XYZ file of C-alpha atoms in Angstrom:
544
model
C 122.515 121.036 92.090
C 125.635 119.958 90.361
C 129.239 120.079 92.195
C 132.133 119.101 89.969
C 135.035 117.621 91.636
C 136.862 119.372 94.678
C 133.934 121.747 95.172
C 132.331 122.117 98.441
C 128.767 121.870 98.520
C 127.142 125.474 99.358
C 125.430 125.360 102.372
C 121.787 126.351 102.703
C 120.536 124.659 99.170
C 116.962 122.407 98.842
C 117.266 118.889 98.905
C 115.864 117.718 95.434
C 116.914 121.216 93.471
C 119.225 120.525 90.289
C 121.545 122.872 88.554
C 122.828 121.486 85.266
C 126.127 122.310 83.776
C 125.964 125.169 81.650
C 126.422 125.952 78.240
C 130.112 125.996 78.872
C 129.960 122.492 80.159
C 132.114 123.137 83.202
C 132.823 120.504 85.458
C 132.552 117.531 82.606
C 135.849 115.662 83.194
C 137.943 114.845 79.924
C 137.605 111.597 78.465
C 140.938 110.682 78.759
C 142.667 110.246 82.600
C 145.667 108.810 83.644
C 145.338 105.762 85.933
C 148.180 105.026 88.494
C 148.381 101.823 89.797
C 151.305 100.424 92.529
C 153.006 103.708 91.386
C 153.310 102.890 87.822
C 151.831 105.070 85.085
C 149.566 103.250 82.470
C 148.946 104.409 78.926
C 146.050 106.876 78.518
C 142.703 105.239 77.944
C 139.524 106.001 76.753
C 136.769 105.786 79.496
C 133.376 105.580 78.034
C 131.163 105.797 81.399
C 129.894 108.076 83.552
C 128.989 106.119 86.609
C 125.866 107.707 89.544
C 125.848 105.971 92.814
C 123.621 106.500 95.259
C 124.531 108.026 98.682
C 123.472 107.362 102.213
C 126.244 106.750 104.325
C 129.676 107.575 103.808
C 131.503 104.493 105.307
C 130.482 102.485 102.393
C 130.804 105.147 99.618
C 134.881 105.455 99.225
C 134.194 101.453 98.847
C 131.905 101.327 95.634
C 133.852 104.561 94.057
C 137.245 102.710 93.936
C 136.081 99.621 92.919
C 134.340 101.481 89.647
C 137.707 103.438 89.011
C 139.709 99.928 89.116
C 137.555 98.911 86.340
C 139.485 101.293 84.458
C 136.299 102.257 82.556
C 134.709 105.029 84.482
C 135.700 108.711 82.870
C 133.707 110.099 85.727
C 131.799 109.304 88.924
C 128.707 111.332 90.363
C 127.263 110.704 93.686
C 123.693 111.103 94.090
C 122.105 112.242 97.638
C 120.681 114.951 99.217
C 123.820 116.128 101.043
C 127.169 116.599 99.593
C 129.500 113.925 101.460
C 132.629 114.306 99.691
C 136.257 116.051 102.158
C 139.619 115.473 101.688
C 139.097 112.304 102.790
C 136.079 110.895 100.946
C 135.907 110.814 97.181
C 137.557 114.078 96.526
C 137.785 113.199 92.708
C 134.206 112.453 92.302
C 131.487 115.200 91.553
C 128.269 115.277 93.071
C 124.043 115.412 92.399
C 121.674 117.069 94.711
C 118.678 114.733 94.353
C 116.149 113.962 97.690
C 115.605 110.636 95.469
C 117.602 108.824 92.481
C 114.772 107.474 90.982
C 113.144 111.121 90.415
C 112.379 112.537 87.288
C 114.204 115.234 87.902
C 117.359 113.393 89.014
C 117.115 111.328 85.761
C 116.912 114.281 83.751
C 119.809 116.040 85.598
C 121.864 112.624 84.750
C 121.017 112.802 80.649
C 122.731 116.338 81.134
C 125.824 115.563 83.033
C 126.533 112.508 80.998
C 128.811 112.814 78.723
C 130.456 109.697 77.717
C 129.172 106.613 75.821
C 127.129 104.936 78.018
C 125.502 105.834 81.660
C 125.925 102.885 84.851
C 123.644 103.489 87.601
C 124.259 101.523 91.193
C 121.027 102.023 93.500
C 122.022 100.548 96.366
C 123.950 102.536 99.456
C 126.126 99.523 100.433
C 129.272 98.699 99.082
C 129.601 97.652 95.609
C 132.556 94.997 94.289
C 132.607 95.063 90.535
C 133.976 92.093 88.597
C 136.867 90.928 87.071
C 136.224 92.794 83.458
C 132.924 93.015 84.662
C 132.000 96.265 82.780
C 134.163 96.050 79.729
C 131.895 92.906 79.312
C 129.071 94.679 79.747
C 129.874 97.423 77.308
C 130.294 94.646 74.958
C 127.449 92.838 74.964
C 125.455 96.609 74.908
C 127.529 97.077 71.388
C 126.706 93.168 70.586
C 123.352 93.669 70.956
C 122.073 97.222 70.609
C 120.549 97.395 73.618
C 119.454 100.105 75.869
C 119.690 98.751 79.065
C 122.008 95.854 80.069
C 122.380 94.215 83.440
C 123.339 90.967 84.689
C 123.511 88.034 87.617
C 125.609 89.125 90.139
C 126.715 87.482 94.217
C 125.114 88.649 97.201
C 126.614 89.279 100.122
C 124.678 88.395 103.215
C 126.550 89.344 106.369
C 129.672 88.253 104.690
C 128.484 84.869 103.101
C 128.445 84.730 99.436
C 125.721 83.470 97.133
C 124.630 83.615 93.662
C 121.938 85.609 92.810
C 120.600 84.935 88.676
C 117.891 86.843 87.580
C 115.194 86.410 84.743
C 114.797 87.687 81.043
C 113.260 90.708 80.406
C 110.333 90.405 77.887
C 107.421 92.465 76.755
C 105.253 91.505 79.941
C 107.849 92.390 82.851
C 106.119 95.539 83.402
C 106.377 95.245 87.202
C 107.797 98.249 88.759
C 109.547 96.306 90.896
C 111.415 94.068 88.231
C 115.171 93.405 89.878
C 117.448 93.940 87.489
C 119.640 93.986 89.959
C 121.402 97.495 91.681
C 123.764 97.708 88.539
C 122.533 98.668 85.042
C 124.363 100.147 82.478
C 122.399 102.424 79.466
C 123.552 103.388 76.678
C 124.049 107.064 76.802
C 121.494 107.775 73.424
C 118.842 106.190 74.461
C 119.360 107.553 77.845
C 118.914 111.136 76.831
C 116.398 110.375 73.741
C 113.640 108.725 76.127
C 114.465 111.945 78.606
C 113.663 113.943 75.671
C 110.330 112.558 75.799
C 109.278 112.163 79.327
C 106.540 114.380 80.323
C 105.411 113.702 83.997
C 107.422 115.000 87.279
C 108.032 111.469 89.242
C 109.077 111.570 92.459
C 109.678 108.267 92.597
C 109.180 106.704 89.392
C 111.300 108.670 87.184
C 113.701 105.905 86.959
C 110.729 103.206 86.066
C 109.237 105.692 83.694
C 112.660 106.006 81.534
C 113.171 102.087 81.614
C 109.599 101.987 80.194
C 110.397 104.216 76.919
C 113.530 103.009 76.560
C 112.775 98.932 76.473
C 110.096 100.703 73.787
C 112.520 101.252 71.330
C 115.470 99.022 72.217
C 116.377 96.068 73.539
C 116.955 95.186 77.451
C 119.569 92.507 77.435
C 120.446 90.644 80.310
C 123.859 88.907 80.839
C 123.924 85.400 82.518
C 127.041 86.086 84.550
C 127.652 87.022 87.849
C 129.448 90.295 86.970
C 129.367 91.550 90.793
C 128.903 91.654 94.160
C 126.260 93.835 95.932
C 125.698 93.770 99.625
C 121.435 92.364 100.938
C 120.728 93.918 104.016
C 117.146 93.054 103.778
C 116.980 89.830 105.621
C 113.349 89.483 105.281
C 111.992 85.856 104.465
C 110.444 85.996 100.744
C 106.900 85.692 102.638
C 107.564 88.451 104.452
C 108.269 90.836 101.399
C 105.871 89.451 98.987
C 103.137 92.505 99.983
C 105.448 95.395 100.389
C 103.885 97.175 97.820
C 100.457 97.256 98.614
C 101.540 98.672 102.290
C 99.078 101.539 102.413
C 102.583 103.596 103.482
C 103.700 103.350 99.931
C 100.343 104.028 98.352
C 101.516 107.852 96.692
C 104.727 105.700 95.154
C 102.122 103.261 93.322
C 99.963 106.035 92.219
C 103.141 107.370 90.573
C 104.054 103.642 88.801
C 100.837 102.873 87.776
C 100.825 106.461 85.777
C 104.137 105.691 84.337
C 102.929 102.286 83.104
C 99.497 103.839 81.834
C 101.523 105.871 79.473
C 103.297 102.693 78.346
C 100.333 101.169 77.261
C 98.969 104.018 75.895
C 101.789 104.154 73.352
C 102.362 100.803 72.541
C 98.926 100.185 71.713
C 97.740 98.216 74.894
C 95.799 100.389 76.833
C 92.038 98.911 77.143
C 89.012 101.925 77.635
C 86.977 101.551 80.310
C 84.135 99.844 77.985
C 83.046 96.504 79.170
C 80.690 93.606 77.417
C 77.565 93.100 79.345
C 77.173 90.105 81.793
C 73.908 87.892 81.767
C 73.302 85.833 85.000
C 70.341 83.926 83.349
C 71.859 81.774 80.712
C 72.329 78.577 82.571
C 70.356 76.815 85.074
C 72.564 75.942 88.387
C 71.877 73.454 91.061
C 73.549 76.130 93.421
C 73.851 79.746 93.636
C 77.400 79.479 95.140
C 80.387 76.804 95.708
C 82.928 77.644 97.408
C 86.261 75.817 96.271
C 89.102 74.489 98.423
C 91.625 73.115 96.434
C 94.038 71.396 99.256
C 96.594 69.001 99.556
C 98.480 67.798 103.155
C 96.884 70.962 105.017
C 95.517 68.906 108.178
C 96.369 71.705 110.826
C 94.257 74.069 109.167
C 91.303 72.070 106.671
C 88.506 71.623 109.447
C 89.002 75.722 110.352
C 88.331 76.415 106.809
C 85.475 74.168 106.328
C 83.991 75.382 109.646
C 84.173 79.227 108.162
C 82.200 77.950 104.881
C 79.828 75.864 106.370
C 78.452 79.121 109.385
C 77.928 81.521 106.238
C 74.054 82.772 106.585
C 72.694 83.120 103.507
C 69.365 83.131 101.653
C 70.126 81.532 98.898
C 72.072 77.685 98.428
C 75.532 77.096 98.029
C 77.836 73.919 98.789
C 81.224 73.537 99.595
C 83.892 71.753 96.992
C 86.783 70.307 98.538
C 89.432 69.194 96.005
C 91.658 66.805 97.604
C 94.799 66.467 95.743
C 95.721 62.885 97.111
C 96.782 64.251 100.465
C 98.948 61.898 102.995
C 99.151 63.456 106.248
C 95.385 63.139 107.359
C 94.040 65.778 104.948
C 91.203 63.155 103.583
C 90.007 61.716 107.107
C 89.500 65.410 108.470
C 87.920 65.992 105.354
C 85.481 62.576 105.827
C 84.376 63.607 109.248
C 82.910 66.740 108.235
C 81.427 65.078 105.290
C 79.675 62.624 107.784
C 77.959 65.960 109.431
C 76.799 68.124 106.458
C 75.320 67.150 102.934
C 76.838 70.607 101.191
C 80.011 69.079 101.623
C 81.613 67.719 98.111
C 84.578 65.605 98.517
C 86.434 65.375 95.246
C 89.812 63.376 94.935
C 90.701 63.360 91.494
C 91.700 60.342 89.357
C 94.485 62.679 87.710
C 98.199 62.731 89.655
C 99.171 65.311 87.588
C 96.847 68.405 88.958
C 98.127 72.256 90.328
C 96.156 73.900 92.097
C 94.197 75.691 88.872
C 93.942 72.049 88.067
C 92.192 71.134 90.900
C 89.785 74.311 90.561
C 88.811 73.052 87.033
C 87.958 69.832 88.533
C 85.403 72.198 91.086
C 84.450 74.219 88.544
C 83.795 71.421 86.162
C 81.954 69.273 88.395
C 78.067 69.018 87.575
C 77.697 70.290 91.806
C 78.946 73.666 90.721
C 76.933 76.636 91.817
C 76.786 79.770 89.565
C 79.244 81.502 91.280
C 82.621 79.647 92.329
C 84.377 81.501 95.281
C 87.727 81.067 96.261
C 89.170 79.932 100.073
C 92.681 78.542 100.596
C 92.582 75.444 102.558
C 94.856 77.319 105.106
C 92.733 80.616 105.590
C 89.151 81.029 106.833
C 86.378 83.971 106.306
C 85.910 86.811 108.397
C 82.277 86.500 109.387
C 79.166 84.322 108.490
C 78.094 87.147 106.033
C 81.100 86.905 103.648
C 79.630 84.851 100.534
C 76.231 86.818 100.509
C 77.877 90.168 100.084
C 80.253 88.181 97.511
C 77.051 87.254 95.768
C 75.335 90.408 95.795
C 78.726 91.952 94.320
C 78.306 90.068 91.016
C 74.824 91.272 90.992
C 75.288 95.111 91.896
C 78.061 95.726 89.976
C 77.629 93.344 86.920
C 80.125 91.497 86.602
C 82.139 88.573 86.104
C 84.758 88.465 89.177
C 85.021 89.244 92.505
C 88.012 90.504 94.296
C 87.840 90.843 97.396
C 90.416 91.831 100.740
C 91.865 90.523 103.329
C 93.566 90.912 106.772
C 97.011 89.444 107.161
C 97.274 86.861 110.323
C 99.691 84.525 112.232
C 98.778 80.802 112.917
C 97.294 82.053 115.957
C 94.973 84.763 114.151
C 96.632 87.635 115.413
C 97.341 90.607 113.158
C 100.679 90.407 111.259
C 101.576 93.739 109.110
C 100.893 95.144 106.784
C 97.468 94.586 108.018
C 94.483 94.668 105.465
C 95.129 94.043 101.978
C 92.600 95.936 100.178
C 94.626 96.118 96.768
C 93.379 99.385 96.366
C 95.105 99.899 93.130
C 92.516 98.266 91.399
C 89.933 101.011 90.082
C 86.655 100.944 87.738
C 88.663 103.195 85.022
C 91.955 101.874 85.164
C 92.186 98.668 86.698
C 92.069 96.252 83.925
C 95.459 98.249 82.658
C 97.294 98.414 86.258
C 96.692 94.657 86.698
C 99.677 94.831 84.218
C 102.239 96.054 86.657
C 101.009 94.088 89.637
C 102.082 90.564 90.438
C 98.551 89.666 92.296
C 94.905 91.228 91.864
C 93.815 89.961 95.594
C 91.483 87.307 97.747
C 89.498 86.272 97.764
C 88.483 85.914 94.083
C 85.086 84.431 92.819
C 83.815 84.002 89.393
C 81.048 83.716 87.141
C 81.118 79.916 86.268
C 80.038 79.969 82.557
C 82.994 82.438 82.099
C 85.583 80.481 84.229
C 84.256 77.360 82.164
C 85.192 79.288 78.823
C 88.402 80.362 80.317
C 89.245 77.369 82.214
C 92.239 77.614 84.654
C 95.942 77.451 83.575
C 97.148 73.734 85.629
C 99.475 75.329 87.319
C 100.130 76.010 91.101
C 101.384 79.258 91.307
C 99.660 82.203 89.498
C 96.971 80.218 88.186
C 94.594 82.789 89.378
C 95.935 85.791 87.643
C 96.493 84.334 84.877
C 92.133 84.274 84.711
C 92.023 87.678 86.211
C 93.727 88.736 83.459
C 91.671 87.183 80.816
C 88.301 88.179 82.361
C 89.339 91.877 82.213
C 90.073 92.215 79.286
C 86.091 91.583 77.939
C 84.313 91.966 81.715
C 84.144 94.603 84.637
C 85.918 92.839 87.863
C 83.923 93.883 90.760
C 85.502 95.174 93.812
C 85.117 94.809 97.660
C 87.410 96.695 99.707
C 86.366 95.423 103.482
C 88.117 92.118 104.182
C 86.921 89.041 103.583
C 88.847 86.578 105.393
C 91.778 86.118 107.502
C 94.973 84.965 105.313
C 97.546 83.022 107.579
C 100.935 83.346 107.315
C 103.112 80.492 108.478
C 105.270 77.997 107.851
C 103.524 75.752 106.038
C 102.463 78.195 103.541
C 103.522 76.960 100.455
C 105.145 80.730 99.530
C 106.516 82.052 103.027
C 110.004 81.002 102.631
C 110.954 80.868 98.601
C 114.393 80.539 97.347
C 115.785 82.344 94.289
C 115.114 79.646 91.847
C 111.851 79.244 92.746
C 111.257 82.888 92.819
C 112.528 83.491 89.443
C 110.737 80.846 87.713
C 107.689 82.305 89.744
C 108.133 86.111 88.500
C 109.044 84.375 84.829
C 105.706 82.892 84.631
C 104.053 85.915 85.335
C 105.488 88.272 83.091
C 105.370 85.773 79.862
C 101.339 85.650 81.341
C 101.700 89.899 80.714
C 103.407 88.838 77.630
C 101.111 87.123 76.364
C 98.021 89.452 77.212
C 100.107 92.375 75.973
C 99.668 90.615 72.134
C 95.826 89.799 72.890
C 95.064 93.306 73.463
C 96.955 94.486 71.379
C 95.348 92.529 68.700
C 91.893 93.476 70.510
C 92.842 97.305 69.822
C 94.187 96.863 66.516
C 90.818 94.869 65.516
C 88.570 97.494 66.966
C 90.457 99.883 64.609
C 90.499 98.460 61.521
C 86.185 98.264 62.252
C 86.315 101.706 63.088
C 88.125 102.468 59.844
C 85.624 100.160 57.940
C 83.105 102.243 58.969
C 84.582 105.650 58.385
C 85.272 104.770 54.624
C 81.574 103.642 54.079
């Protein structure tokens, strides 16, 4: 439903229902307006946005509408919500957009109607918004520059009235995560607004918005502007640790159902989809000393070393395995903890390397490398411990049931003191036989604990790095092999403070999330390539 300006809202209508202008176009205002400012009249001006802000409480509202009209580029404003807030005293110049959710399909849709002006600026957060000095003229400027779809920028938070910068990354090929912050402000250019509309064929609840950015970074650019071109109000006061698994909260599961289509369709058209077709594992090539390691890369982790040693060393199993501790040149006690249990069991392998320069995928090659290694190298963090004394046999018989080349386990979420923390159990349950391989492209994590295939991980080898070192293999191993799946948790993962992610600043974030997506990047082109090779064969063979 569609209310112009000065329009009460009828009463009685279904949150979510839309009613588009008409083929008189009622209600569009005129591009040109009159601004008044300390009772002077300005010169007409043209106004080449149409601005939709989201609604949820109407304190803040009035707030984020007159700061867009002082920008003097706005032709027209349109709140978004599910009830009509505008009076006499709220907005009364602004129109408004029945929508139960902004980011819906059908709310995007109703938008590419309405707008009517050059280019489109959405604002997605409910809390006030403070728009920069020139702050969308430069925005409209760097769109023309450019050529770009979609434009945002850096902008200042505002956390219970302190200020702070806030940059954000790049977009490239690989930042196909859903949740991608570009901010709450981006502005689109009205064409490519409506064109990918044109073309969108699913009914999102949730990921309409996501879907549109998809097809629209598919035929123009996404531009981001290093300049912090406003200020947007964080109520989420949440530690980074404490966020990092929002979206695998089993509460949000219909939402990622609804991405992970979106981004299947993405692939599908830009040629980077991957079949469900898999090259056959052998676990016969190679003789092993072992049937299992398990690998604990770990460096100043004295609190919590002997617990995970003690959960390795009480599996029962019918087969041999050994335990690989990398000791990265610890200092606080690490390596005498480490010594005593080495005194007390033979399985124990005490590596500390003669490189200073190792991650932690540095430290796993120097496991996986190591003439000790079993067949199969499973994963433990030095600060978490397994579940029971039965979790590397049912790793083991994984690889063998299901064929394949990786393990991927769950996990419960814990304090210090092993008591539940939520969400609970992370069972990454987005991860499926058909589809997996292609969703892994919109998640920032495939799950714990992992284990691979050691002539495989040996090919691969893993990226030196201490942060996403472990999806960058996942992602490499799907594309050729099944990854095997095992939805009961594994082990207890403990969240504290001396986990090396539970309190992250922006920097570190950034570079964090910049890394991944040039890893998406970069197995975007490999499949592609895959695909395109696979054709021409095809081809080959069709012209015989």
């Amino acid at each position: 439903m569609y209310l112009p300006p000065s329009q009460p809202s009828p009463k009685g209508e279904g949150a979510g229902s839309f009613s588009p202008l008409g083929e008189t176009g009622k209600g569009v205002m005129s591009s040109k307006i009159k601004l008044i400012d300390n009772q002077k009249k300005f010169l007409t001006m043209e106004k080449p946005i149409t601005s939709f802000i989201l609604f949820k409480d109407t304190k803040w509202l009035c707030k984020t509408a007159v700061s867009l009209r002082k920008s003097g580029t706005v032709e027209s404003i349109v709140i978004v919500g599910e009830e009509d807030p505008r009076g006499s005293s709220c907005c009364p110049d602004t129109s408004f957009l029945q929508a139960a959710v902004i980011t819906s399909t059908a709310a995007i849709k109703a938008m590419a109607e309405l707008a009517d002006s050059e280019y489109i600026l959405i604002y997605t957060k409910a809390f006030p918004l403070q728009v920069g000095q020139f702050a969308l003229q430069r925005m409209m400027q760097v769109c023309r520059d450019t050529d770009a779809g979609i434009v945002y920028s850096d902008y200042r938070e505002n956390r219970k009235g302190e200020l702070s910068a806030h940059p954000v990354i790049d977009y490239q090929e690989g930042s196909l995560r859903d949740d991608f912050n570009f901010g709450s402000v981006t502005l689109w250019k009205t064409a490519a607004f409506k064109e990918a509309c044109l073309s969108m064929d699913s009914d999102f609840r949730c990921a309409g918005l996501y879907d549109l950015r998809l097809r629209v970074s598919e035929k123009h650019p996404v531009v981001r502007i290093p300049e912090m071109l406003y200020t947007e109000v964080e109520p989420d006061m949440r530690l980074s640790g404490e966020k990092q698994f929002d979206y695998v909260d089993p509460k949000n599961r219909d939402v990622q159902i609804e991405m992970e289509s979106a981004c299947t369709s993405h692939l599908k058209r830009t040629g980077a989809w991957l079949s469900p077709e898999f090259s056959d594992i052998s676990f016969d090539t190679e003789d092993f000393p072992y049937e299992a390691s398990v690998i604990i890369p770990v460096k100043n982790r004295v609190k919590t070393i002997g617990d995970a040693i003690s959960s390795v060393l009480s599996q029962e199993t019918d087969f041999r395995f050994n335990l690989i501790v990398i000791d990265n040149h610890s200092t606080d006690g690490t390596t005498d903890r480490i010594r005593e249990f080495c005194e007390k069991d033979e399985r124990i392998v005490h590596i500390v390397p003669e490189r200073l320069d190792l991650g932690i995928g540095g430290c796993w090659n120097e496991g996986v490398f190591n003439e000790l290694c079993g067949k199969f190298a499973v994963q433990l963090d030095s600060d978490d411990l397994y579940s029971d004394s039965k979790v590397l046999s049912r790793i083991v018989e994984a690889f063998y049931t299901q064929k394949c080349a990786m393990v991927v386990g769950s996990y419960k979420m814990v304090n210090f003191n092993l008591e539940d923390l939520p969400p609970g159990i992370i069972d990454h349950r987005e991860w499926t036989p058909d589809n997996g391989r292609n969703n892994a492209l919109r998640i920032n994590g495939l799950g714990a604990p992992r284990a691979f295939y050691t002539p495989v991980l040996r090919n691969i080898r893993v990226p030196n790095v201490s942060y996403g070192e472990d999806y960058a293999v996942g992602l490499s191993i799907s594309r050729e092999y099944r990854i095997g799946r095992i939805y009961e948790p594994l082990y207890l993962c403990r969240r504290w403070e001396g986990n090396t992610d539970a309190a992250l600043d922006t920097a570190t974030l950034n570079a964090h999330n910049l890394y991944k997506d040039r890893l998406r990047t970069t197995e975007l082109l490999a499949r592609k390539k895959l695909n395109h090779s696979k054709l021409q064969v095809l081809n080959s063979i069709a012209a015989r």
